[in-house]
mmCIF file of C-alpha atoms in Angstrom:
data_model
loop_
_atom_site.group_PDB
_atom_site.id
_atom_site.type_symbol
_atom_site.label_atom_id
_atom_site.label_comp_id
_atom_site.label_asym_id
_atom_site.label_seq_id
_atom_site.Cartn_x
_atom_site.Cartn_y
_atom_site.Cartn_z
ATOM 1 C CA MET X 1 -145.354 66.019 130.636
ATOM 2 C CA LYS X 2 -148.299 66.364 128.660
ATOM 3 C CA ASN X 3 -151.255 68.476 129.948
ATOM 4 C CA LYS X 4 -154.457 66.575 130.996
ATOM 5 C CA LYS X 5 -156.561 68.915 129.075
ATOM 6 C CA ILE X 6 -159.026 69.121 131.779
ATOM 7 C CA LEU X 7 -161.201 72.245 131.519
ATOM 8 C CA PHE X 8 -162.755 73.885 134.364
ATOM 9 C CA SER X 9 -164.977 76.759 134.885
ATOM 10 C CA GLY X 10 -162.854 80.096 136.009
ATOM 11 C CA ALA X 11 -165.010 80.269 139.253
ATOM 12 C CA ALA X 12 -164.317 76.769 140.323
ATOM 13 C CA ALA X 13 -160.943 76.402 138.825
ATOM 14 C CA PHE X 14 -159.382 79.555 140.735
ATOM 15 C CA ALA X 15 -160.940 78.336 144.253
ATOM 16 C CA GLY X 16 -157.997 78.493 146.819
ATOM 17 C CA MET X 17 -155.843 80.353 144.448
ATOM 18 C CA ALA X 18 -154.161 83.695 145.520
ATOM 19 C CA ALA X 19 -155.615 86.656 143.699
ATOM 20 C CA LEU X 20 -154.026 87.504 140.329
ATOM 21 C CA ALA X 21 -152.483 90.900 139.764
ATOM 22 C CA ALA X 22 -154.498 92.346 137.144
ATOM 23 C CA PRO X 23 -154.297 89.733 134.548
ATOM 24 C CA VAL X 24 -154.558 90.854 130.898
ATOM 25 C CA CYS X 25 -156.030 87.695 129.887
ATOM 26 C CA ALA X 26 -158.511 86.437 132.468
ATOM 27 C CA ALA X 27 -159.510 82.813 131.628
ATOM 28 C CA THR X 28 -162.939 81.624 131.995
ATOM 29 C CA THR X 29 -161.934 78.044 131.340
ATOM 30 C CA ILE X 30 -158.474 76.404 132.062
ATOM 31 C CA GLN X 31 -156.687 73.181 131.387
ATOM 32 C CA VAL X 32 -154.710 71.598 134.532
ATOM 33 C CA GLY X 33 -151.240 70.063 133.705
ATOM 34 C CA ALA X 34 -150.395 66.354 134.267
ATOM 35 C CA SER X 35 -148.769 67.326 137.509
ATOM 36 C CA GLY X 36 -151.879 68.844 139.056
ATOM 37 C CA LYS X 37 -150.007 71.937 140.037
ATOM 38 C CA THR X 38 -150.037 74.126 136.941
ATOM 39 C CA TYR X 39 -152.582 75.385 134.561
ATOM 40 C CA ALA X 40 -153.032 77.418 131.433
ATOM 41 C CA SER X 41 -156.007 78.997 129.655
ATOM 42 C CA GLY X 42 -158.411 76.719 127.859
ATOM 43 C CA GLY X 43 -158.099 78.859 124.731
ATOM 44 C CA VAL X 44 -156.365 81.749 123.047
ATOM 45 C CA GLN X 45 -157.872 85.324 123.511
ATOM 46 C CA CYS X 46 -157.207 88.697 122.014
ATOM 47 C CA ALA X 47 -156.131 91.487 124.393
ATOM 48 C CA ALA X 48 -154.304 94.573 124.160
ATOM 49 C CA ASP X 49 -150.457 94.034 124.272
ATOM 50 C CA PRO X 50 -149.063 96.616 126.902
ATOM 51 C CA ALA X 51 -145.831 96.832 124.807
ATOM 52 C CA THR X 52 -147.665 98.014 121.525
ATOM 53 C CA GLY X 53 -151.412 98.704 122.412
ATOM 54 C CA ALA X 54 -152.360 96.424 119.670
ATOM 55 C CA GLN X 55 -154.921 93.513 119.896
ATOM 56 C CA SER X 56 -152.633 90.351 119.988
ATOM 57 C CA PRO X 57 -153.168 86.661 120.946
ATOM 58 C CA ALA X 58 -152.565 85.874 124.611
ATOM 59 C CA ILE X 59 -153.153 83.059 127.181
ATOM 60 C CA GLU X 60 -152.571 82.844 130.949
ATOM 61 C CA ALA X 61 -150.512 80.164 132.646
ATOM 62 C CA GLY X 62 -149.230 79.560 136.142
ATOM 63 C CA LEU X 63 -149.606 77.765 139.447
ATOM 64 C CA PHE X 64 -152.952 75.832 140.064
ATOM 65 C CA ASN X 65 -153.838 76.153 143.938
ATOM 66 C CA PRO X 66 -150.205 76.864 144.839
ATOM 67 C CA LYS X 67 -148.883 76.054 148.182
ATOM 68 C CA GLN X 68 -146.493 78.259 149.889
ATOM 69 C CA GLY X 69 -142.731 77.845 148.871
ATOM 70 C CA VAL X 70 -143.684 76.523 145.418
ATOM 71 C CA SER X 71 -142.462 78.553 142.335
ATOM 72 C CA ALA X 72 -142.547 77.665 138.549
ATOM 73 C CA ALA X 73 -140.597 79.073 135.329
ATOM 74 C CA VAL X 74 -142.874 79.803 132.670
ATOM 75 C CA SER X 75 -141.382 79.835 129.091
ATOM 76 C CA LEU X 76 -142.795 80.242 125.446
ATOM 77 C CA ASN X 77 -141.021 78.282 122.686
ATOM 78 C CA GLY X 78 -138.027 77.669 124.857
ATOM 79 C CA ALA X 79 -137.653 81.310 125.954
ATOM 80 C CA SER X 80 -138.200 82.478 129.533
ATOM 81 C CA VAL X 81 -141.404 84.467 130.251
ATOM 82 C CA ALA X 82 -141.668 84.817 134.037
ATOM 83 C CA THR X 83 -141.343 83.264 137.295
ATOM 84 C CA VAL X 84 -144.659 82.591 139.188
ATOM 85 C CA THR X 85 -145.159 82.174 142.852
ATOM 86 C CA PRO X 86 -147.962 82.015 145.301
ATOM 87 C CA ASP X 87 -148.035 85.801 145.774
ATOM 88 C CA ASN X 88 -148.077 86.087 141.750
ATOM 89 C CA PRO X 89 -149.356 82.802 140.501
ATOM 90 C CA ALA X 90 -150.204 83.863 137.022
ATOM 91 C CA ALA X 91 -148.254 85.326 133.888
ATOM 92 C CA ASN X 92 -149.612 86.554 130.649
ATOM 93 C CA VAL X 93 -148.100 84.997 127.643
ATOM 94 C CA TRP X 94 -148.327 86.742 124.197
ATOM 95 C CA LEU X 95 -148.265 84.182 121.348
ATOM 96 C CA ALA X 96 -147.003 84.397 117.888
ATOM 97 C CA ASP X 97 -148.755 83.158 114.697
ATOM 98 C CA GLY X 98 -148.571 79.414 114.121
ATOM 99 C CA SER X 99 -147.975 76.778 116.856
ATOM 100 C CA ASN X 100 -146.711 77.800 120.351
ATOM 101 C CA SER X 101 -145.384 75.709 123.338
ATOM 102 C CA VAL X 102 -145.984 77.140 126.742
ATOM 103 C CA VAL X 103 -144.229 75.116 129.494
ATOM 104 C CA VAL X 104 -144.690 75.766 133.163
ATOM 105 C CA ALA X 105 -141.658 74.118 135.004
ATOM 106 C CA LEU X 106 -141.755 73.277 138.518
ATOM 107 C CA SER X 107 -138.315 71.673 138.574
ATOM 108 C CA LYS X 108 -136.061 69.990 135.900
ATOM 109 C CA ARG X 109 -138.119 66.749 136.471
ATOM 110 C CA THR X 110 -141.564 68.153 136.625
ATOM 111 C CA ALA X 111 -142.833 70.490 133.769
ATOM 112 C CA ASP X 112 -146.202 70.861 132.132
ATOM 113 C CA SER X 113 -146.389 71.574 128.506
ATOM 114 C CA TYR X 114 -149.379 73.266 126.684
ATOM 115 C CA THR X 115 -149.903 73.869 122.963
ATOM 116 C CA PHE X 116 -151.693 76.726 121.335
ATOM 117 C CA ASN X 117 -152.226 77.324 117.663
ATOM 118 C CA VAL X 118 -152.648 80.817 116.502
ATOM 119 C CA GLN X 119 -154.067 81.653 112.886
ATOM 120 C CA PRO X 120 -152.618 84.529 111.270
ATOM 121 C CA GLY X 121 -154.700 87.725 111.685
ATOM 122 C CA MET X 122 -156.670 86.163 114.509
ATOM 123 C CA CYS X 123 -156.725 89.389 116.510
ATOM 124 C CA ALA X 124 -157.344 91.689 113.615
ATOM 125 C CA LEU X 125 -160.516 93.506 114.175
ATOM 126 C CA PRO X 126 -163.045 93.591 111.227
ATOM 127 C CA ASP X 127 -164.092 96.711 109.525
ATOM 128 C CA THR X 128 -167.408 97.756 111.098
ATOM 129 C CA THR X 129 -167.392 101.485 109.899
ATOM 130 C CA GLY X 130 -170.558 100.751 107.782
ATOM 131 C CA ASN X 131 -172.495 100.058 110.929
ATOM 132 C CA THR X 132 -174.931 102.684 112.133
ATOM 133 C CA PHE X 133 -176.345 103.469 115.505
ATOM 134 C CA SER X 134 -179.721 104.310 116.726
ATOM 135 C CA ALA X 135 -180.656 107.854 117.733
ATOM 136 C CA ASP X 136 -180.169 107.222 121.345
ATOM 137 C CA GLY X 137 -176.645 105.366 120.706
ATOM 138 C CA THR X 138 -178.151 102.145 122.656
ATOM 139 C CA LEU X 139 -178.220 99.912 119.313
ATOM 140 C CA GLU X 140 -175.758 99.260 116.622
ATOM 141 C CA TYR X 141 -177.117 98.051 113.336
ATOM 142 C CA ALA X 142 -175.011 96.102 110.677
ATOM 143 C CA ALA X 143 -174.364 97.595 107.308
ATOM 144 C CA SER X 144 -176.503 94.792 105.793
ATOM 145 C CA ASN X 145 -179.391 95.832 108.170
ATOM 146 C CA LYS X 146 -179.882 92.177 108.878
ATOM 147 C CA SER X 147 -179.002 92.345 112.604
ATOM 148 C CA TYR X 148 -178.449 94.695 115.382
ATOM 149 C CA ALA X 149 -176.958 94.533 118.894
ATOM 150 C CA THR X 150 -177.069 96.383 122.083
ATOM 151 C CA VAL X 151 -174.010 98.693 122.682
ATOM 152 C CA THR X 152 -173.519 98.729 126.422
ATOM 153 C CA PRO X 153 -173.164 95.378 128.241
ATOM 154 C CA GLY X 154 -175.260 94.248 130.783
ATOM 155 C CA CYS X 155 -174.399 91.722 133.492
ATOM 156 C CA ALA X 156 -175.847 88.274 133.977
ATOM 157 C CA TRP X 157 -174.977 84.889 135.449
ATOM 158 C CA ASN X 158 -173.557 82.601 132.585
ATOM 159 C CA ALA X 159 -174.571 78.872 133.425
ATOM 160 C CA ARG X 160 -171.923 77.546 131.095
ATOM 161 C CA THR X 161 -169.064 79.200 132.994
ATOM 162 C CA GLY X 162 -170.532 79.279 136.449
ATOM 163 C CA MET X 163 -169.806 83.072 136.909
ATOM 164 C CA ALA X 164 -171.334 86.510 136.168
ATOM 165 C CA GLN X 165 -170.118 87.850 132.829
ATOM 166 C CA PRO X 166 -170.919 91.034 130.778
ATOM 167 C CA TYR X 167 -173.055 90.407 127.773
ATOM 168 C CA VAL X 168 -174.783 92.089 124.978
ATOM 169 C CA ASN X 169 -177.933 91.124 123.062
ATOM 170 C CA LEU X 170 -177.988 90.325 119.425
ATOM 171 C CA PHE X 171 -181.266 90.525 117.231
ATOM 172 C CA ASP X 172 -182.309 89.119 113.885
ATOM 173 C CA ASN X 173 -183.675 92.291 112.153
ATOM 174 C CA GLY X 174 -185.924 90.245 109.966
ATOM 175 C CA SER X 175 -186.761 86.589 108.932
ATOM 176 C CA TYR X 176 -183.074 85.819 108.019
ATOM 177 C CA LEU X 177 -181.062 82.800 109.006
ATOM 178 C CA LEU X 178 -178.107 83.961 110.938
ATOM 179 C CA ASN X 179 -175.286 81.868 112.191
ATOM 180 C CA VAL X 180 -173.825 83.606 115.257
ATOM 181 C CA SER X 181 -170.194 83.205 116.267
ATOM 182 C CA VAL X 182 -168.029 84.700 119.118
ATOM 183 C CA ASN X 183 -164.104 85.117 118.389
ATOM 184 C CA GLY X 184 -164.657 82.440 115.790
ATOM 185 C CA ALA X 185 -166.412 79.867 117.970
ATOM 186 C CA PRO X 186 -170.020 78.916 116.890
ATOM 187 C CA LEU X 187 -172.553 80.138 119.209
ATOM 188 C CA THR X 188 -176.256 79.803 117.973
ATOM 189 C CA GLN X 189 -178.438 80.335 114.972
ATOM 190 C CA LEU X 190 -180.996 83.139 114.654
ATOM 191 C CA SER X 191 -184.102 82.976 112.632
ATOM 192 C CA SER X 192 -187.966 84.043 112.854
ATOM 193 C CA THR X 193 -188.374 81.499 115.584
ATOM 194 C CA ARG X 194 -185.319 82.607 117.498
ATOM 195 C CA PRO X 195 -184.843 86.158 116.796
ATOM 196 C CA HIS X 196 -182.471 87.078 119.540
ATOM 197 C CA THR X 197 -179.801 85.865 121.933
ATOM 198 C CA PRO X 198 -177.527 87.066 124.771
ATOM 199 C CA VAL X 199 -173.813 86.937 123.889
ATOM 200 C CA PHE X 200 -171.459 86.684 126.784
ATOM 201 C CA LEU X 201 -168.274 88.527 126.593
ATOM 202 C CA SER X 202 -164.759 87.028 127.489
ATOM 203 C CA ALA X 203 -161.884 89.282 128.753
ATOM 204 C CA GLY X 204 -160.655 91.754 126.157
ATOM 205 C CA GLN X 205 -161.855 92.665 122.688
ATOM 206 C CA ASN X 206 -164.732 90.295 121.423
ATOM 207 C CA VAL X 207 -165.787 89.879 118.025
ATOM 208 C CA ILE X 208 -169.316 88.945 117.214
ATOM 209 C CA SER X 209 -170.228 87.691 113.869
ATOM 210 C CA ALA X 210 -173.891 86.975 112.178
ATOM 211 C CA ALA X 211 -173.438 85.260 108.852
ATOM 212 C CA ASN X 212 -176.366 85.025 106.485
ATOM 213 C CA GLY X 213 -174.723 81.959 104.479
ATOM 214 C CA TYR X 214 -172.339 83.518 101.859
ATOM 215 C CA LEU X 215 -174.607 86.378 101.127
ATOM 216 C CA SER X 216 -173.203 88.743 104.077
ATOM 217 C CA THR X 217 -171.560 88.574 107.505
ATOM 218 C CA ASP X 218 -172.263 91.215 110.074
ATOM 219 C CA TYR X 219 -169.658 92.061 112.628
ATOM 220 C CA TYR X 220 -169.740 93.803 116.228
ATOM 221 C CA VAL X 221 -166.851 94.621 118.380
ATOM 222 C CA ARG X 222 -167.424 94.577 122.221
ATOM 223 C CA ASP X 223 -165.048 95.007 125.088
ATOM 224 C CA GLY X 224 -165.438 92.421 127.848
ATOM 225 C CA GLY X 225 -163.172 94.103 130.391
ATOM 226 C CA ASP X 226 -161.678 91.392 132.506
ATOM 227 C CA GLY X 227 -164.568 89.068 131.589
ATOM 228 C CA THR X 228 -166.306 89.182 134.853
ATOM 229 C CA CYS X 229 -168.994 91.671 136.415
ATOM 230 C CA THR X 230 -170.871 92.120 139.675
ATOM 231 C CA LEU X 231 -174.612 91.411 139.656
ATOM 232 C CA PRO X 232 -176.709 94.072 141.008
#
């Protein structure tokens, strides 16, 4: 079966599910399969592969609101990855470059398929050695000096995902026009009229970029932990 591609925020989607056992890739949005009984991450994230320690593309797949006695086999490109149950309803799936087919099969007749495309070098971290830090270590300035960002993430409610997430603040360090992206997805534009923005972090490493047209691109790398946090 093909998946329905229905996206949910993590808080709503996982209601009623058994607690995940320290997932490497904690999805903030998911897609639910046509069966209504399985799910997969809404997009690919970069996380530390426990086998190599390197940043690698990964998704999470498993049972959606599982009932007792239900189990499913998770496979990647035809190769078995894991068996998920109500006690362990999620599996981390590490993807290869190119097109990847993840199948969560409840039986021979009921299986949901999810497709993910990974661009080569997606999880290669940019070179930020030219960046500098303020004397107190709280701010990181880009090599171009056109932007800067807070170093230590704070915690705030993200209305888009409906959950508390770690974030950093990104600032325009002058009257530049900066196109801001996070992990390759456009976020907003900074300028003299909008000089700063919060940037919410997903699970694992996050790459924040601020591009001044073709003149320069600033990069910042921030660890989002498991993608959630507790408000004070």
